[in-house]
CSV table of C-alpha atoms in Angstrom, one decimal:
chain,number,residue,atom,x,y,z
D,1,MET,CA,3.4,0.0,-20.5
D,2,LEU,CA,2.1,3.7,-19.5
D,3,GLY,CA,4.5,5.5,-21.5
D,4,GLU,CA,1.5,8.0,-22.8
D,5,MET,CA,0.1,8.6,-19.4
D,6,LYS,CA,1.3,11.7,-17.6
D,7,ILE,CA,0.0,12.4,-14.0
D,8,LEU,CA,0.3,15.5,-11.9
D,9,SER,CA,0.5,14.4,-7.8
D,10,LEU,CA,-0.1,16.2,-5.1
D,11,CYS,CA,-0.1,13.5,-2.6
D,12,HIS,CA,1.6,13.1,0.7
D,13,TYR,CA,2.1,10.4,3.3
D,14,LEU,CA,1.3,6.7,1.8
D,15,GLN,CA,-2.2,5.9,0.2
D,16,GLY,CA,-1.9,8.4,-2.5
D,17,PRO,CA,1.7,8.1,-3.1
D,18,GLY,CA,1.5,4.6,-3.1
D,19,ALA,CA,-1.2,4.4,-5.8
D,20,VAL,CA,0.7,7.1,-7.9
D,21,GLN,CA,4.2,4.6,-7.9
D,22,TYR,CA,2.5,1.5,-8.7
D,23,LEU,CA,1.7,3.6,-12.2
D,24,ALA,CA,5.2,5.1,-12.3
D,25,ASP,CA,6.4,1.9,-11.8
D,26,MET,CA,4.5,0.6,-15.3
D,27,GLY,CA,5.9,3.8,-17.3
D,28,ALA,CA,3.5,7.1,-16.4
D,29,ASP,CA,5.3,9.7,-16.7
D,30,VAL,CA,4.7,11.2,-12.8
D,31,ILE,CA,5.1,15.2,-11.6
D,32,LYS,CA,5.5,15.0,-7.6
D,33,LEU,CA,3.9,18.5,-6.6
D,34,GLU,CA,5.9,18.9,-3.4
D,35,PRO,CA,5.4,22.5,-1.0
D,36,LEU,CA,8.0,24.5,-1.1
D,37,GLY,CA,9.7,22.7,2.1
D,38,GLY,CA,8.8,18.9,0.5
D,39,ALA,CA,6.3,16.8,1.3
D,40,TYR,CA,5.8,15.6,5.0
D,41,GLU,CA,7.4,12.2,4.1
D,42,ARG,CA,10.9,13.8,3.6
D,43,ASP,CA,10.7,14.5,7.3
D,44,TRP,CA,9.3,11.5,8.9
D,45,SER,CA,9.9,8.0,9.0
D,46,GLY,CA,9.2,4.9,11.2
D,47,ALA,CA,11.9,3.9,13.2
D,48,ASP,CA,13.6,6.6,12.7
D,49,VAL,CA,15.1,4.8,9.4
D,50,TYR,CA,17.0,7.4,7.3
D,51,VAL,CA,19.1,6.1,4.1
D,52,GLY,CA,21.9,8.4,3.5
D,53,GLY,CA,19.3,11.2,4.9
D,54,VAL,CA,16.4,10.2,3.0
D,55,SER,CA,13.4,8.9,4.6
D,56,ALA,CA,12.8,5.3,4.5
D,57,PHE,CA,9.0,6.1,4.4
D,58,TYR,CA,9.6,8.5,1.7
D,59,LEU,CA,11.5,5.7,-0.5
D,60,CYS,CA,9.3,3.0,0.0
D,61,ALA,CA,6.4,4.7,-2.6
D,62,ASN,CA,8.0,7.5,-4.3
D,63,LYS,CA,10.0,5.3,-7.1
D,64,ASN,CA,9.9,6.4,-10.4
D,65,LYS,CA,8.6,10.2,-10.3
D,66,ARG,CA,10.3,13.8,-10.6
D,67,SER,CA,10.0,16.6,-8.2
D,68,LEU,CA,8.6,19.7,-9.0
D,69,THR,CA,8.2,22.4,-5.7
D,70,LEU,CA,5.4,25.0,-6.0
D,71,ASN,CA,4.0,27.6,-4.1
D,72,LEU,CA,0.2,26.9,-5.0
D,73,LYS,CA,-0.7,30.4,-2.9
D,74,SER,CA,0.9,32.7,-4.9
D,75,ALA,CA,-0.3,33.6,-8.3
D,76,GLN,CA,3.1,33.0,-10.2
D,77,GLY,CA,2.5,29.6,-8.5
D,78,ARG,CA,-1.0,29.1,-9.4
D,79,GLU,CA,-0.4,30.1,-13.2
D,80,ILE,CA,2.4,27.6,-13.3
D,81,PHE,CA,0.0,25.2,-11.8
D,82,PHE,CA,-3.0,25.7,-14.6
D,83,ARG,CA,-0.1,25.6,-17.1
D,84,LEU,CA,0.9,22.6,-15.9
D,85,ILE,CA,-2.3,20.5,-15.7
D,86,GLU,CA,-3.0,21.3,-19.4
D,87,THR,CA,-0.1,18.9,-20.4
D,88,VAL,CA,-1.1,15.9,-18.0
D,89,ASP,CA,-4.2,13.3,-18.1
D,90,VAL,CA,-4.4,12.8,-14.5
D,91,LEU,CA,-4.4,14.5,-11.0
D,92,VAL,CA,-4.0,12.8,-8.0
D,93,GLU,CA,-4.2,14.1,-4.6
D,94,ASN,CA,-5.2,13.2,-1.3
D,95,PHE,CA,-5.5,16.4,0.8
D,96,ARG,CA,-8.5,16.7,3.3
D,97,PRO,CA,-12.0,17.0,1.2
D,98,GLY,CA,-12.5,21.0,0.4
D,99,VAL,CA,-8.9,21.7,0.9
D,100,LEU,CA,-8.5,22.0,-3.2
D,101,ASP,CA,-11.8,23.7,-3.8
D,102,ARG,CA,-10.9,26.4,-1.3
D,103,LEU,CA,-7.8,27.0,-3.5
D,104,GLY,CA,-9.6,27.1,-6.5
D,105,LEU,CA,-7.6,23.6,-7.5
D,106,GLY,CA,-10.9,21.3,-7.3
D,107,TYR,CA,-12.4,19.1,-9.5
D,108,GLU,CA,-15.1,21.5,-10.8
D,109,GLN,CA,-13.1,24.2,-11.1
D,110,LEU,CA,-10.5,22.1,-13.1
D,111,ARG,CA,-12.6,20.4,-15.4
D,112,GLN,CA,-14.0,23.9,-17.0
D,113,ARG,CA,-9.9,24.5,-17.7
D,114,LYS,CA,-9.7,20.8,-19.1
D,115,PRO,CA,-13.2,18.7,-19.3
D,116,ASP,CA,-10.8,15.4,-20.4
D,117,LEU,CA,-9.0,15.4,-16.7
D,118,ILE,CA,-8.8,12.4,-14.7
D,119,TYR,CA,-9.6,14.0,-11.3
D,120,ALA,CA,-8.4,11.1,-8.3
D,121,SER,CA,-8.8,11.7,-4.8
D,122,ALA,CA,-7.9,9.8,-1.9
D,123,THR,CA,-9.5,10.4,1.4
D,124,GLY,CA,-10.2,8.9,4.5
D,125,PHE,CA,-13.7,8.6,4.6
D,126,GLY,CA,-15.2,9.9,0.9
D,127,SER,CA,-15.4,12.9,0.1
D,128,THR,CA,-19.1,13.5,2.1
D,129,GLY,CA,-20.6,11.8,4.5
D,130,PRO,CA,-21.0,12.1,8.7
D,131,MET,CA,-17.1,11.0,8.8
D,132,VAL,CA,-15.8,13.3,5.9
D,133,ASP,CA,-14.1,15.9,8.4
D,134,LYS,CA,-12.5,12.9,10.8
D,135,PRO,CA,-9.0,11.8,10.7
D,136,GLY,CA,-8.4,8.8,8.6
D,137,GLN,CA,-5.5,6.9,8.8
D,138,ASP,CA,-4.8,3.4,8.7
D,139,LEU,CA,-4.7,2.0,12.3
D,140,LEU,CA,-8.0,4.1,13.1
D,141,ILE,CA,-9.3,2.5,9.7
D,142,GLN,CA,-8.8,-1.0,11.0
D,143,ALA,CA,-10.7,-0.2,14.2
D,144,ARG,CA,-13.4,1.7,12.3
D,145,THR,CA,-13.8,-1.5,9.6
D,146,GLY,CA,-13.7,-4.2,12.5
D,147,LEU,CA,-10.4,-5.4,11.1
D,148,MET,CA,-9.2,-4.5,14.7
D,149,ALA,CA,-11.7,-6.9,15.9
D,150,VAL,CA,-11.4,-10.5,13.6
D,151,THR,CA,-7.5,-10.1,13.9
D,152,GLY,CA,-6.0,-12.1,16.9
D,153,VAL,CA,-8.9,-12.8,19.4
D,154,PRO,CA,-12.1,-10.5,20.0
D,155,SER,CA,-10.9,-10.2,23.8
D,156,ARG,CA,-7.9,-8.8,22.4
D,157,PRO,CA,-8.1,-6.2,19.5
D,158,THR,CA,-5.2,-7.0,17.7
D,159,ALA,CA,-3.8,-4.4,14.9
D,160,VAL,CA,-2.3,-5.7,11.4
D,161,GLY,CA,1.5,-5.5,11.9
D,162,CYS,CA,1.5,-3.0,9.0
D,163,ALA,CA,-0.4,-0.6,7.0
D,164,ALA,CA,-2.2,-2.8,5.3
D,165,VAL,CA,-5.2,-0.8,4.4
D,166,ASP,CA,-3.2,2.1,3.3
D,167,GLN,CA,-1.4,-0.3,0.9
D,168,HIS,CA,-4.8,-1.6,-0.3
D,169,GLY,CA,-6.3,1.7,-0.6
D,170,ALA,CA,-3.3,2.5,-3.0
D,171,ALA,CA,-4.1,-0.3,-5.2
D,172,LEU,CA,-7.2,0.2,-5.3
D,173,LEU,CA,-7.0,4.1,-6.5
D,174,ALA,CA,-4.4,2.9,-9.4
D,175,MET,CA,-6.9,0.5,-10.4
D,176,GLY,CA,-9.7,3.3,-10.7
D,177,ILE,CA,-7.0,5.3,-12.3
D,178,LEU,CA,-6.5,2.6,-14.9
D,179,GLY,CA,-10.1,2.0,-15.9
D,180,ALA,CA,-10.7,6.0,-16.4
D,181,TYR,CA,-7.5,6.0,-18.2
D,182,VAL,CA,-8.9,3.5,-20.6
D,183,ARG,CA,-12.3,5.6,-20.7
D,184,ARG,CA,-10.5,8.3,-21.7
D,185,LEU,CA,-8.5,6.9,-24.5
D,186,SER,CA,-11.9,5.4,-25.8
D,187,THR,CA,-14.1,7.9,-25.4
D,188,GLY,CA,-12.0,11.5,-25.0
D,189,GLN,CA,-14.0,11.8,-21.2
D,190,GLY,CA,-12.6,12.6,-18.1
D,191,THR,CA,-13.3,10.8,-15.0
D,192,ARG,CA,-13.9,11.7,-10.9
D,193,VAL,CA,-12.3,8.9,-9.2
D,194,GLU,CA,-12.5,8.7,-5.4
D,195,GLY,CA,-11.2,5.8,-2.9
D,196,SER,CA,-11.0,6.1,0.6
D,197,LEU,CA,-9.1,4.2,3.4
D,198,PHE,CA,-12.8,3.6,4.9
D,199,ASN,CA,-13.8,1.8,1.8
D,200,ALA,CA,-10.3,0.0,1.2
D,201,GLY,CA,-10.6,-1.6,5.0
D,202,ILE,CA,-14.1,-3.1,4.4
D,203,ASP,CA,-13.0,-4.3,0.9
D,204,LEU,CA,-10.1,-6.0,2.3
D,205,GLN,CA,-12.8,-8.1,4.4
D,206,ALA,CA,-14.8,-8.7,1.6
D,207,GLU,CA,-15.3,-12.7,2.5
D,208,ALA,CA,-15.2,-12.5,5.8
D,209,LEU,CA,-17.9,-9.7,6.0
D,210,THR,CA,-20.1,-11.5,3.0
D,211,GLY,CA,-20.3,-14.3,5.5
D,212,TYR,CA,-21.0,-12.6,8.5
D,213,LEU,CA,-23.5,-10.3,7.5
D,214,SER,CA,-24.9,-12.9,5.0
D,215,GLY,CA,-25.3,-15.6,7.8
D,216,GLY,CA,-27.0,-13.4,10.3
D,217,PHE,CA,-24.2,-13.9,12.9
D,218,ARG,CA,-23.8,-11.8,15.9
D,219,ARG,CA,-20.9,-11.0,18.2
D,220,ASP,CA,-20.3,-14.3,19.7
D,221,ARG,CA,-19.8,-15.8,16.4
D,222,LEU,CA,-16.6,-14.2,16.5
D,223,GLU,CA,-15.0,-16.1,19.4
D,224,HIS,CA,-12.4,-18.7,18.8
D,225,ASP,CA,-9.6,-20.6,19.9
D,226,GLU,CA,-6.2,-18.2,19.9
D,227,HIS,CA,-4.7,-20.6,18.0
D,228,LEU,CA,-7.3,-20.2,14.8
D,229,ALA,CA,-6.3,-17.2,12.7
D,230,THR,CA,-10.3,-16.3,11.5
D,231,TRP,CA,-13.7,-16.7,12.8
D,232,PHE,CA,-15.0,-18.3,10.0
D,233,HIS,CA,-12.6,-20.9,8.8
D,234,GLN,CA,-12.8,-24.5,10.4
D,235,ALA,CA,-10.0,-25.5,12.3
D,236,PRO,CA,-6.9,-26.0,12.2
D,237,TYR,CA,-6.9,-22.7,10.1
D,238,GLY,CA,-4.2,-21.0,12.3
D,239,ILE,CA,-0.7,-20.5,13.7
D,240,TYR,CA,0.5,-23.5,16.4
D,241,LYS,CA,4.0,-23.2,18.4
D,242,ALA,CA,6.5,-25.7,17.6
D,243,ARG,CA,9.5,-26.6,19.7
D,244,ASP,CA,11.5,-24.1,17.6
D,245,GLY,CA,9.2,-21.4,16.2
D,246,PHE,CA,5.7,-21.4,14.6
D,247,VAL,CA,4.1,-23.2,11.8
D,248,ALA,CA,0.6,-22.2,10.0
D,249,ILE,CA,-1.6,-24.7,9.1
D,250,SER,CA,-4.4,-24.3,6.2
D,251,ASN,CA,-7.0,-26.5,5.8
D,252,SER,CA,-5.5,-30.3,5.4
D,253,ASP,CA,-7.3,-33.4,5.3
D,254,PRO,CA,-8.4,-34.6,9.1
D,255,VAL,CA,-6.8,-38.1,8.3
D,256,THR,CA,-3.6,-37.2,6.6
D,257,LEU,CA,-3.0,-34.4,9.5
D,258,ALA,CA,-3.5,-36.8,12.4
D,259,LYS,CA,-1.3,-39.4,11.0
D,260,ALA,CA,1.5,-36.7,10.6
D,261,LEU,CA,1.1,-35.4,13.6
D,262,GLN,CA,1.0,-39.3,14.7
D,263,SER,CA,-2.5,-38.1,16.7
D,264,GLU,CA,-4.8,-40.7,17.7
D,265,ALA,CA,-7.5,-37.8,19.5
D,266,LEU,CA,-7.2,-35.9,16.0
D,267,LEU,CA,-7.8,-39.2,13.7
D,268,ALA,CA,-10.6,-40.2,16.5
D,269,LEU,CA,-12.3,-36.6,15.4
D,270,ALA,CA,-11.6,-37.1,11.8
D,271,ASP,CA,-15.3,-37.6,11.2
D,272,THR,CA,-16.2,-34.5,12.7
D,273,ASP,CA,-17.3,-31.2,11.8
D,274,ARG,CA,-14.4,-29.2,12.1
D,275,PHE,CA,-16.2,-25.5,12.4
D,276,GLN,CA,-18.9,-26.2,14.9
D,277,ALA,CA,-15.9,-28.0,16.7
D,278,ARG,CA,-12.8,-25.9,15.7
D,279,ASP,CA,-12.2,-24.5,19.2
D,280,HIS,CA,-11.4,-28.0,20.3
D,281,TYR,CA,-9.7,-29.6,17.2
D,282,ALA,CA,-7.7,-26.4,17.3
D,283,GLN,CA,-6.2,-27.1,21.1
D,284,LEU,CA,-5.7,-30.8,19.7
D,285,VAL,CA,-3.7,-29.7,16.9
D,286,ALA,CA,-1.5,-27.6,19.1
D,287,GLN,CA,-0.8,-30.4,21.8
D,288,ALA,CA,0.5,-32.1,18.5
D,289,VAL,CA,2.3,-29.2,17.2
D,290,ALA,CA,4.2,-29.1,20.6
D,291,GLY,CA,6.2,-31.9,20.3
D,292,PHE,CA,7.4,-31.4,16.9
D,293,SER,CA,10.6,-29.1,15.6
D,294,LEU,CA,9.7,-27.2,12.1
D,295,ALA,CA,12.4,-29.3,10.6
D,296,GLU,CA,10.5,-32.5,11.7
D,297,LEU,CA,7.3,-30.9,10.4
D,298,SER,CA,8.5,-30.6,7.5
D,299,ALA,CA,9.5,-34.1,7.4
D,300,ALA,CA,6.3,-35.3,8.1
D,301,PHE,CA,4.2,-32.9,5.4
D,302,ASP,CA,6.0,-32.8,2.7
D,303,PRO,CA,5.4,-35.8,1.4
D,304,LEU,CA,2.0,-35.9,2.3
D,305,GLY,CA,0.9,-32.6,0.6
D,306,LEU,CA,-0.2,-31.2,3.3
D,307,TRP,CA,-0.7,-27.2,3.3
D,308,TYR,CA,1.2,-25.6,6.1
D,309,ALA,CA,4.3,-22.6,6.6
D,310,PRO,CA,7.0,-21.8,8.7
D,311,VAL,CA,6.0,-18.2,10.1
D,312,GLN,CA,9.3,-16.3,9.2
D,313,ASP,CA,10.1,-12.7,10.5
D,314,TYR,CA,11.9,-10.4,8.2
D,315,ASP,CA,15.3,-11.7,8.9
D,316,ASP,CA,13.9,-14.9,7.7
D,317,LEU,CA,12.1,-12.9,4.3
D,318,ARG,CA,15.5,-11.3,3.4
D,319,ASN,CA,17.3,-14.4,2.4
D,320,ASP,CA,13.8,-16.7,1.6
D,321,PRO,CA,14.5,-18.5,-1.8
D,322,GLN,CA,11.6,-17.6,-3.3
D,323,ALA,CA,11.5,-13.8,-2.3
D,324,LEU,CA,15.2,-13.8,-4.1
D,325,HIS,CA,14.1,-15.6,-7.0
D,326,ASN,CA,11.1,-13.0,-7.9
D,327,GLN,CA,14.0,-10.2,-7.2
D,328,VAL,CA,11.3,-8.8,-4.7
D,329,PHE,CA,14.2,-6.7,-3.4
D,330,ARG,CA,16.0,-3.9,-4.9
D,331,HIS,CA,19.5,-2.9,-3.4
D,332,ILE,CA,20.1,1.4,-3.4
D,333,GLU,CA,23.0,3.5,-1.6
D,334,ILE,CA,22.3,7.1,-1.2
D,335,ASN,CA,25.3,8.9,-0.3
D,336,GLY,CA,27.5,5.7,0.8
D,337,GLN,CA,24.8,4.5,3.2
D,338,ALA,CA,22.7,1.3,1.4
D,339,GLY,CA,18.9,0.4,1.7
D,340,THR,CA,16.9,-1.7,0.5
D,341,LEU,CA,13.2,-0.7,-1.7
D,342,ILE,CA,10.5,-3.7,-2.6
D,343,ASN,CA,10.3,-3.8,-6.3
D,344,HIS,CA,6.6,-3.1,-8.0
D,345,PRO,CA,4.8,-6.3,-7.6
D,346,LEU,CA,4.2,-7.8,-11.0
D,347,ARG,CA,5.9,-9.2,-14.1
D,348,TYR,CA,5.8,-7.8,-17.5
D,349,ASP,CA,6.6,-10.6,-19.9
D,350,GLY,CA,9.0,-12.0,-16.8
D,351,GLN,CA,10.6,-8.3,-16.3
D,352,VAL,CA,10.5,-6.3,-12.9
D,353,PRO,CA,9.7,-2.7,-14.1
D,354,ALA,CA,12.9,-0.4,-13.9
D,355,LEU,CA,14.0,2.1,-11.5
D,356,HIS,CA,14.7,5.1,-13.3
D,357,THR,CA,14.1,8.1,-11.1
D,358,VAL,CA,14.1,8.5,-7.2
D,359,ALA,CA,13.7,12.4,-6.4
D,360,LEU,CA,16.1,12.4,-3.3
D,361,ALA,CA,15.4,15.9,-2.9
D,362,ALA,CA,12.6,18.1,-3.2
D,363,GLY,CA,12.5,20.5,-5.9
D,364,GLU,CA,15.1,18.3,-7.8
D,365,HIS,CA,13.4,18.2,-10.8
D,366,SER,CA,11.7,21.9,-10.7
D,367,ARG,CA,14.1,23.3,-13.3
D,368,GLU,CA,13.7,20.6,-16.1
D,369,ILE,CA,9.7,20.8,-15.7
D,370,LEU,CA,9.5,24.2,-15.5
D,371,ALA,CA,11.8,24.7,-18.7
D,372,ARG,CA,9.6,21.9,-20.9
D,373,LEU,CA,6.4,24.3,-19.6
D,374,GLY,CA,8.6,27.0,-21.7
D,375,TYR,CA,10.0,29.1,-19.1
D,376,GLY,CA,13.3,30.5,-19.5
D,377,GLU,CA,16.0,30.5,-17.4
D,378,ASP,CA,15.8,33.7,-16.2
D,379,GLU,CA,11.9,33.4,-14.9
D,380,ILE,CA,12.8,30.4,-13.2
D,381,ASP,CA,15.6,31.8,-11.5
D,382,GLY,CA,12.9,34.7,-10.9
D,383,PHE,CA,10.4,32.1,-9.9
D,384,VAL,CA,13.0,30.7,-7.4
D,385,ALA,CA,14.0,34.3,-5.9
D,386,SER,CA,10.2,35.0,-5.2
D,387,ASN,CA,9.2,32.1,-2.9
D,388,VAL,CA,7.6,30.3,-6.0
D,389,THR,CA,9.5,27.2,-6.2
D,390,THR,CA,13.1,26.1,-5.3
D,391,VAL,CA,15.8,24.4,-7.2
D,392,PRO,CA,18.5,22.7,-5.0
D,393,LYS,CA,22.2,23.4,-5.7
D,394,ALA,CA,24.1,20.0,-7.0
D,395,ASP,CA,25.7,19.7,-3.4
D,396,GLU,CA,22.4,19.6,-1.7
D,397,ILE,CA,21.0,16.5,-3.7
D,398,PRO,CA,21.9,13.3,-2.2
D,399,VAL,CA,24.1,10.7,-4.3
D,400,GLY,CA,22.1,8.1,-5.0
D,401,ARG,CA,23.4,4.4,-6.7
D,402,VAL,CA,21.4,1.5,-7.3
D,403,GLN,CA,23.1,-1.8,-6.8
């Protein structure tokens, strides 16, 4: 779909690499530019998970990219960089604001060389403002944007159990790059695209924040029974404990829900304002649900069309029939060790985008990329000898296989 788009990615961690991966999965030709020792995410992984020696953190956001290592502080490295810039449509970076400017590689400097360049930056808080020098990281953004305060109950701020802000920030940045690319195709004009985790964390809460700020509420409005999922939905919107697990119950017709749960107390509240009386209503739902198993709830809810779902963990999800049908998981093998990747979330004409490249070693494609830029074998060998780039030997590259 994006086979003509060429991207140079100077990204590390998750927000930037995730954004570029969305585009790479859609067919963009992506070169991941790494320092000589490799990107940070190659040497760190949550829970210390490595598949055949390759970081799971790296694998989660770096599919379908080729890897070039380059020493941008060397004169030859910069010469290669500028030659590379002439061949791409988009540069994506997520360094702290000002870092690339000091290297002479900022937006204003590069657009003098290439006016139609799309220059996309992923930051923590933006490129200007009072927080510009503060560290932008998913957990800290969850805290700063109020997301943590409204997850769980106000007396116990709770972090989301994944890097939700990073992932949303990545999707937003990919969307912005696509918009700029369409503009470039139609007008020939370049664009400065800026995304931030701070804005992404706020954007995640558009519904809740619009209601809260427009409603003139204060902090006490956020208080709610622990079973309820949010401060702004009417009961029973929340999570309840059955005899053998937990169930999420969305908004449902109160009479139908009361009959399904065989609760006279809930039936008596059928005409009650379930927002104003949400805590009491949720407590009664909790009492009723506690008497059912998950299978019994399904048998009672399904025929009546009630909106609910069992609370699954990752062991449940790996065998979820809809996940298997949607082909959300992709199984790989690296150096003989099995691993699982998450496929691109969208389907195009019913198809899952292909996995065609995983740069399992930093600089795995350095020689190929430099050759395409017009450098000869001897020149490339000279770059390696001068620590301008690296070219891993064949036995240094992990062996990967898609199952």
